[in-house]
Amino acid sequence: LQIPELIRKKRDGEALSRDEFQELVSGYVLGRIPDYQIAALLMAAFLRGLDHLEVEYLTDIMMRSGSLLNFEHLPGRKVDKHSTGGVGDKTSLIIAPAVAACGVHVPMISGRGLGFSGGTLDKLESIPGFKVHLPLIRIYQLMERHGLALVGQTDDLVPADKKLYALRDVTSTVESIPLIVASIMSKKLAEGIDGLVLDVKTGSGAFMKTIERSRQLAQAMVDTGKRMGKSVVALVTDMNEPLGLKIGNSLEVEESLDTLQGKGPPDLTVLCRTLAAYMLWLGEAVPSVAEGEKLYDLAIANGKALDKFRQIIEAQEGDPRVADDFKYLPQASHRLGVEAERAGYIAGMDAAKIGMSSVLLGAGRQTVESPIDPAVGIIMSKKVGDFIDRGEAYCVLCYNNDAGLAEALRLCQTALTVSEMPVAPKTLIKEVIQ
Amino acid sequence: LQIPELIRKKRDGEALSRDEFQELVSGYVLGRIPDYQIAALLMAAFLRGLDHLEVEYLTDIMMRSGSLLNFEHLPGRKVDKHSTGGVGDKTSLIIAPAVAACGVHVPMISGRGLGFSGGTLDKLESIPGFKVHLPLIRIYQLMERHGLALVGQTDDLVPADKKLYALRDVTSTVESIPLIVASIMSKKLAEGIDGLVLDVKTGSGAFMKTIERSRQLAQAMVDTGKRMGKSVVALVTDMNEPLGLKIGNSLEVEESLDTLQGKGPPDLTVLCRTLAAYMLWLGEAVPSVAEGEKLYDLAIANGKALDKFRQIIEAQEGDPRVADDFKYLPQASHRLGVEAERAGYIAGMDAAKIGMSSVLLGAGRQTVESPIDPAVGIIMSKKVGDFIDRGEAYCVLCYNNDAGLAEALRLCQTALTVSEMPVAPKTLIKEVIQ
């Protein structure tokens, strides 16, 4: 097969066969096909699209580009959750232990923060000692002992995605629904799961800004997963304002611990309950989503969800004392309130700006190599719909040094929109696609 | 400027500015922008197109990526001709000396054969000793002494095109009219010419197979040249059957010499007269194209055109005796006639197949590195519309060894279409765009 001929086919809108995707993906991973030919192919795929079968072929072939996890020797169905990323989204830290506490295995492989979106691995690493990069044999051990693993990708899992994603990032071919589906689903299905709950964020703080694009992405992931024999549900959820009240790595661990003790903010609590209920339902631990919510609430109420989190922290070499006392988590040395310039009802708190503000304080990476400061971040005190007085702080910046502070403050100030008229709170869960 | 943002703009159909093209082209030539980003950009440009201004910017910036020739110190206007390439197209060898003999300077920089299309440099090099790769100082000397140079590209002329073309070739982004225009026009305008006559071929043996695409390309090149202050005319000419009767490097030199002596085949003679007349008109040597034809005919009749060719052969270190006796040109050792299987009127002689047949005999390159045999090729004895008897040879294969002969013969046999009904000859010059 001639690579330019395959590029030409996609360029002219023709569909590629499974064999052709195999040739392209394996040739690229093995270094036989140069970056520039794949870059041209990705741009052609971006602009011409991929049909359902092509997405399925690409996903399956990418998934099989490295080693696959397999938990068939463990009882019951294995489920995971994946979020497309947002600001203040710490649901993984809450629902993974809660669902595992209810008896459903969760082999959760997460990523790092990217742009203004936080990353589960960065949050977990703010727990002193916590190890996210574990060899396969340790991941199998964690799953057998605890029914749970909270880890990062190993080098040999879906190498095709690592190489393709890095290329897409520098060739402006990221925001393509078929390519996003293949990237996400190949990684998730390589985990050896039976069921997957997707949290597709929509709004200013999300990768997908409009409800239409978010719905398309959700539907495409559900369709692809189902065609590949998995149970998949997608929730489309609001990301115009941050989720919960705390943003930043150790701050989000704090809020996760609060939520695991039933003391979390209402929006985060509701979303975690819903996501966990769908996971329990796909995991066949309950006959309905409503029963799933009850089981989740019970695991929170009887402390088993928190216990499971404490166990996994200890198993992954973290300091389990953080579960009972936040003083064992890194704390920022300085705090600065951001005040409303006029009184009124909060109409908007731009999640992208607040997320970028936390990145400027050091909570995220401005380049791939930047170090992050686990202690810094932002604590919100309001949600959209709340009333705020003139001069009242609607959030507090938690920081360790002044670099980036002025710019972070300015961004946070422009993030707030105040209205004289009452404003309805945002609807958090906008759609369920299954 | 961020390169991914420039790729994104083109991907989303936005126009790039002059500064942005400058950044992209200079960054690529200097090696600061990697192949894969330019590959993605080229595919986006292929699928989204470039508007008139973008083509002009890209052409001008590519043209200025290396050194420019400048003949302002020489009297009168300088003109050139460019053909998009075909089978049996040896017009450059005839009209360049003829026009120079009429007093208009012709700084002609040509290329090599590509696929089934022959290349002027390969044809010139079949003249024993002829040098096409000359340093700039020699090109200036030739232009001053002879008003003519028949040379190849120097390394420092339009380096952007060399690098971009090589990348387009392996990323299936060649057949884009805006990119073709920028490639051709940047090279031609770097010659320091005032006027340009374009011969855009159309049909099976041309790069552009349909009259619509050929017309679009011709129009786009004329528009771009005019906006850049040059006088440009384009002829759209038929390339469904080979031009003239001889195909192959030294064979085409023979036919060129015949034509310079007024003994050429009618189609080649007419096309050369027309192209030369437009060059003379753009060169302001004559007040009209009709006067240009008369002046060309005179230069043929009085032998000045042939004298000029003889001079330039000698000046470029070739053996000038070829002009008077073909025995000084390489000759193939074997000949094989290809016979018609049935009698009738010739309805088609597929130029692509006949061109590829000559490549198989060794007249062209199957890969960039292949050596070529200057002596081999094909001599046609018929044109479309002619009557042929069963068993009559419609062409003769001239070859030196049997490798490729069987395949060349088979291709030539399938190239012929015979009709029982009389067939009109092809219209050679289909359109003039100015």
mmCIF file of C-alpha atoms in Angstrom, chain B residues 32-224:
data_model
loop_
_atom_site.group_PDB
_atom_site.id
_atom_site.type_symbol
_atom_site.label_atom_id
_atom_site.label_comp_id
_atom_site.label_asym_id
_atom_site.label_seq_id
_atom_site.Cartn_x
_atom_site.Cartn_y
_atom_site.Cartn_z
ATOM 1 C CA ARG B 32 12.544 26.346 12.166
ATOM 2 C CA ILE B 33 9.123 24.918 11.238
ATOM 3 C CA PRO B 34 9.022 21.125 10.920
ATOM 4 C CA ASP B 35 7.707 19.229 7.894
ATOM 5 C CA TYR B 36 4.660 17.937 9.757
ATOM 6 C CA GLN B 37 3.249 21.387 10.475
ATOM 7 C CA ILE B 38 3.688 22.469 6.863
ATOM 8 C CA ALA B 39 2.163 19.145 5.712
ATOM 9 C CA ALA B 40 -0.967 19.867 7.785
ATOM 10 C CA LEU B 41 -1.078 23.421 6.448
ATOM 11 C CA LEU B 42 -0.715 22.227 2.840
ATOM 12 C CA MET B 43 -3.594 19.762 3.266
ATOM 13 C CA ALA B 44 -5.734 22.518 4.816
ATOM 14 C CA ALA B 45 -4.826 24.808 1.882
ATOM 15 C CA PHE B 46 -5.594 21.983 -0.553
ATOM 16 C CA LEU B 47 -9.066 21.406 0.897
ATOM 17 C CA ARG B 48 -9.970 24.998 1.860
ATOM 18 C CA GLY B 49 -8.278 26.784 -1.029
ATOM 19 C CA LEU B 50 -6.415 30.096 -1.131
ATOM 20 C CA ASP B 51 -7.987 33.343 -2.310
ATOM 21 C CA HIS B 52 -6.437 35.610 -4.972
ATOM 22 C CA LEU B 53 -4.512 37.696 -2.468
ATOM 23 C CA GLU B 54 -3.183 34.653 -0.649
ATOM 24 C CA VAL B 55 -1.906 33.144 -3.901
ATOM 25 C CA GLU B 56 -0.204 36.434 -4.720
ATOM 26 C CA TYR B 57 1.394 36.651 -1.260
ATOM 27 C CA LEU B 58 2.555 33.048 -1.336
ATOM 28 C CA THR B 59 3.949 33.381 -4.878
ATOM 29 C CA ASP B 60 5.812 36.576 -4.064
ATOM 30 C CA ILE B 61 7.229 35.265 -0.790
ATOM 31 C CA MET B 62 8.284 31.955 -2.337
ATOM 32 C CA MET B 63 9.909 33.885 -5.202
ATOM 33 C CA ARG B 64 11.893 35.934 -2.669
ATOM 34 C CA SER B 65 13.040 32.853 -0.706
ATOM 35 C CA GLY B 66 16.329 32.837 -2.631
ATOM 36 C CA SER B 67 18.257 34.862 -5.162
ATOM 37 C CA LEU B 68 16.458 36.562 -8.054
ATOM 38 C CA LEU B 69 17.750 36.988 -11.576
ATOM 39 C CA ASN B 70 17.721 40.540 -12.890
ATOM 40 C CA PHE B 71 18.247 41.545 -16.501
ATOM 41 C CA GLU B 72 17.245 45.201 -16.267
ATOM 42 C CA HIS B 73 20.675 46.163 -17.600
ATOM 43 C CA LEU B 74 19.859 44.468 -20.893
ATOM 44 C CA PRO B 75 17.724 46.341 -23.475
ATOM 45 C CA GLY B 76 14.095 45.463 -24.109
ATOM 46 C CA ARG B 77 11.680 43.168 -22.398
ATOM 47 C CA LYS B 78 12.574 39.643 -21.295
ATOM 48 C CA VAL B 79 10.061 36.871 -21.874
ATOM 49 C CA ASP B 80 9.756 33.168 -21.224
ATOM 50 C CA LYS B 81 7.366 30.333 -21.937
ATOM 51 C CA HIS B 82 6.270 27.637 -19.501
ATOM 52 C CA SER B 83 4.443 24.430 -20.327
ATOM 53 C CA THR B 84 2.629 22.364 -17.690
ATOM 54 C CA GLY B 85 4.161 19.293 -19.292
ATOM 55 C CA GLY B 86 3.110 16.708 -21.802
ATOM 56 C CA VAL B 87 4.222 13.957 -24.143
ATOM 57 C CA GLY B 88 6.334 14.969 -27.149
ATOM 58 C CA ASP B 89 6.294 18.634 -26.099
ATOM 59 C CA LYS B 90 9.614 19.999 -27.390
ATOM 60 C CA THR B 91 8.369 23.535 -28.119
ATOM 61 C CA SER B 92 10.932 25.151 -25.765
ATOM 62 C CA LEU B 93 13.829 23.930 -27.878
ATOM 63 C CA ILE B 94 12.309 25.603 -30.941
ATOM 64 C CA ILE B 95 10.743 28.827 -29.746
ATOM 65 C CA ALA B 96 13.424 29.912 -27.270
ATOM 66 C CA PRO B 97 16.100 30.261 -29.997
ATOM 67 C CA ALA B 98 13.539 31.534 -32.523
ATOM 68 C CA VAL B 99 12.318 34.336 -30.232
ATOM 69 C CA ALA B 100 15.865 35.213 -29.168
ATOM 70 C CA ALA B 101 16.803 35.352 -32.870
ATOM 71 C CA CYS B 102 14.041 37.966 -33.279
ATOM 72 C CA GLY B 103 15.717 40.163 -30.635
ATOM 73 C CA VAL B 104 13.699 39.400 -27.491
ATOM 74 C CA HIS B 105 15.715 38.079 -24.522
ATOM 75 C CA VAL B 106 14.716 34.624 -23.246
ATOM 76 C CA PRO B 107 16.137 33.576 -19.837
ATOM 77 C CA MET B 108 14.622 30.076 -19.909
ATOM 78 C CA ILE B 109 14.935 27.945 -16.775
ATOM 79 C CA SER B 110 13.494 24.478 -17.342
ATOM 80 C CA GLY B 111 12.967 21.255 -15.417
ATOM 81 C CA ARG B 112 13.458 17.514 -15.676
ATOM 82 C CA GLY B 113 10.985 14.920 -16.897
ATOM 83 C CA LEU B 114 8.420 13.806 -14.326
ATOM 84 C CA GLY B 115 6.286 10.679 -14.736
ATOM 85 C CA PHE B 116 5.252 10.330 -18.386
ATOM 86 C CA SER B 117 6.055 14.009 -19.137
ATOM 87 C CA GLY B 118 9.378 14.766 -20.745
ATOM 88 C CA GLY B 119 11.671 17.503 -19.453
ATOM 89 C CA THR B 120 13.507 20.159 -21.441
ATOM 90 C CA LEU B 121 16.739 19.646 -19.480
ATOM 91 C CA ASP B 122 16.802 15.934 -20.299
ATOM 92 C CA LYS B 123 16.252 16.725 -23.987
ATOM 93 C CA LEU B 124 19.031 19.330 -24.055
ATOM 94 C CA GLU B 125 21.402 16.946 -22.299
ATOM 95 C CA SER B 126 20.932 14.393 -25.074
ATOM 96 C CA ILE B 127 23.070 16.781 -27.146
ATOM 97 C CA PRO B 128 26.607 15.501 -26.431
ATOM 98 C CA GLY B 129 28.399 17.852 -24.033
ATOM 99 C CA PHE B 130 25.471 20.225 -23.458
ATOM 100 C CA LYS B 131 25.589 21.749 -19.925
ATOM 101 C CA VAL B 132 22.339 22.854 -18.287
ATOM 102 C CA HIS B 133 23.651 23.470 -14.770
ATOM 103 C CA LEU B 134 25.573 26.711 -14.963
ATOM 104 C CA PRO B 135 26.574 29.211 -12.300
ATOM 105 C CA LEU B 136 24.717 32.538 -12.247
ATOM 106 C CA ILE B 137 27.657 34.412 -13.765
ATOM 107 C CA ARG B 138 27.533 32.145 -16.838
ATOM 108 C CA ILE B 139 23.774 32.630 -17.173
ATOM 109 C CA TYR B 140 24.275 36.420 -17.174
ATOM 110 C CA GLN B 141 27.050 36.013 -19.755
ATOM 111 C CA LEU B 142 24.845 33.874 -22.036
ATOM 112 C CA MET B 143 22.041 36.412 -21.803
ATOM 113 C CA GLU B 144 24.356 39.287 -22.692
ATOM 114 C CA ARG B 145 26.059 37.508 -25.582
ATOM 115 C CA HIS B 146 23.164 35.488 -27.024
ATOM 116 C CA GLY B 147 19.994 36.925 -25.493
ATOM 117 C CA LEU B 148 19.223 33.345 -24.507
ATOM 118 C CA ALA B 149 20.020 30.810 -21.802
ATOM 119 C CA LEU B 150 18.638 27.247 -21.683
ATOM 120 C CA VAL B 151 19.451 26.177 -18.141
ATOM 121 C CA GLY B 152 18.275 24.305 -15.025
ATOM 122 C CA GLN B 153 17.388 25.812 -11.685
ATOM 123 C CA THR B 154 20.324 26.902 -9.557
ATOM 124 C CA ASP B 155 20.199 25.810 -5.908
ATOM 125 C CA ASP B 156 19.650 29.335 -4.628
ATOM 126 C CA LEU B 157 16.684 30.060 -6.900
ATOM 127 C CA VAL B 158 13.322 29.669 -5.079
ATOM 128 C CA PRO B 159 14.533 27.179 -2.428
ATOM 129 C CA ALA B 160 11.040 27.372 -0.873
ATOM 130 C CA ASP B 161 9.562 25.672 -3.911
ATOM 131 C CA LYS B 162 12.064 22.825 -3.880
ATOM 132 C CA LYS B 163 11.274 22.055 -0.241
ATOM 133 C CA LEU B 164 7.514 22.568 -0.560
ATOM 134 C CA TYR B 165 7.239 20.575 -3.762
ATOM 135 C CA ALA B 166 9.103 17.603 -2.280
ATOM 136 C CA LEU B 167 6.713 17.664 0.695
ATOM 137 C CA ARG B 168 3.594 18.035 -1.475
ATOM 138 C CA ASP B 169 4.733 15.076 -3.555
ATOM 139 C CA VAL B 170 4.665 12.694 -0.549
ATOM 140 C CA THR B 171 1.565 14.147 1.161
ATOM 141 C CA SER B 172 -0.891 14.055 -1.778
ATOM 142 C CA THR B 173 -1.162 17.834 -1.931
ATOM 143 C CA VAL B 174 0.136 18.337 -5.476
ATOM 144 C CA GLU B 175 -3.078 18.787 -7.498
ATOM 145 C CA SER B 176 -4.180 22.062 -5.905
ATOM 146 C CA ILE B 177 -4.558 24.965 -8.322
ATOM 147 C CA PRO B 178 -3.473 27.689 -5.835
ATOM 148 C CA LEU B 179 -0.412 25.663 -4.814
ATOM 149 C CA ILE B 180 0.461 24.870 -8.448
ATOM 150 C CA VAL B 181 0.135 28.541 -9.372
ATOM 151 C CA ALA B 182 2.442 29.616 -6.537
ATOM 152 C CA SER B 183 4.980 26.924 -7.452
ATOM 153 C CA ILE B 184 5.107 27.692 -11.177
ATOM 154 C CA MET B 185 4.790 31.463 -10.972
ATOM 155 C CA SER B 186 7.350 31.900 -8.174
ATOM 156 C CA LYS B 187 9.934 30.061 -10.275
ATOM 157 C CA LYS B 188 9.117 31.833 -13.521
ATOM 158 C CA LEU B 189 8.962 35.336 -12.029
ATOM 159 C CA ALA B 190 12.289 34.754 -10.221
ATOM 160 C CA GLU B 191 13.844 34.678 -13.720
ATOM 161 C CA GLY B 192 13.495 38.454 -13.917
ATOM 162 C CA ILE B 193 11.079 38.370 -16.871
ATOM 163 C CA ASP B 194 8.557 40.987 -17.996
ATOM 164 C CA GLY B 195 6.312 38.660 -19.953
ATOM 165 C CA LEU B 196 5.313 35.010 -19.803
ATOM 166 C CA VAL B 197 3.434 32.744 -22.192
ATOM 167 C CA LEU B 198 1.902 29.697 -20.523
ATOM 168 C CA ASP B 199 1.054 26.504 -22.375
ATOM 169 C CA VAL B 200 -1.468 24.724 -20.163
ATOM 170 C CA LYS B 201 -1.952 21.213 -21.467
ATOM 171 C CA THR B 202 -5.266 19.442 -21.163
ATOM 172 C CA GLY B 203 -6.217 15.809 -21.687
ATOM 173 C CA SER B 204 -5.040 12.296 -20.901
ATOM 174 C CA GLY B 205 -1.335 13.110 -21.271
ATOM 175 C CA ALA B 206 -1.572 16.288 -19.175
ATOM 176 C CA PHE B 207 -1.466 16.923 -15.468
ATOM 177 C CA MET B 208 -4.937 18.466 -15.780
ATOM 178 C CA LYS B 209 -7.244 15.954 -17.433
ATOM 179 C CA THR B 210 -10.270 18.172 -18.055
ATOM 180 C CA ILE B 211 -10.675 21.409 -19.985
ATOM 181 C CA GLU B 212 -12.387 23.005 -16.934
ATOM 182 C CA ARG B 213 -9.455 22.375 -14.582
ATOM 183 C CA SER B 214 -6.949 23.412 -17.255
ATOM 184 C CA ARG B 215 -8.854 26.638 -17.862
ATOM 185 C CA GLN B 216 -9.015 27.339 -14.092
ATOM 186 C CA LEU B 217 -5.282 26.807 -13.746
ATOM 187 C CA ALA B 218 -4.546 28.987 -16.799
ATOM 188 C CA GLN B 219 -6.818 31.761 -15.547
ATOM 189 C CA ALA B 220 -5.319 31.641 -12.029
ATOM 190 C CA MET B 221 -1.761 31.877 -13.376
ATOM 191 C CA VAL B 222 -2.657 34.758 -15.719
ATOM 192 C CA ASP B 223 -4.444 36.607 -12.873
ATOM 193 C CA THR B 224 -1.590 36.117 -10.424
#
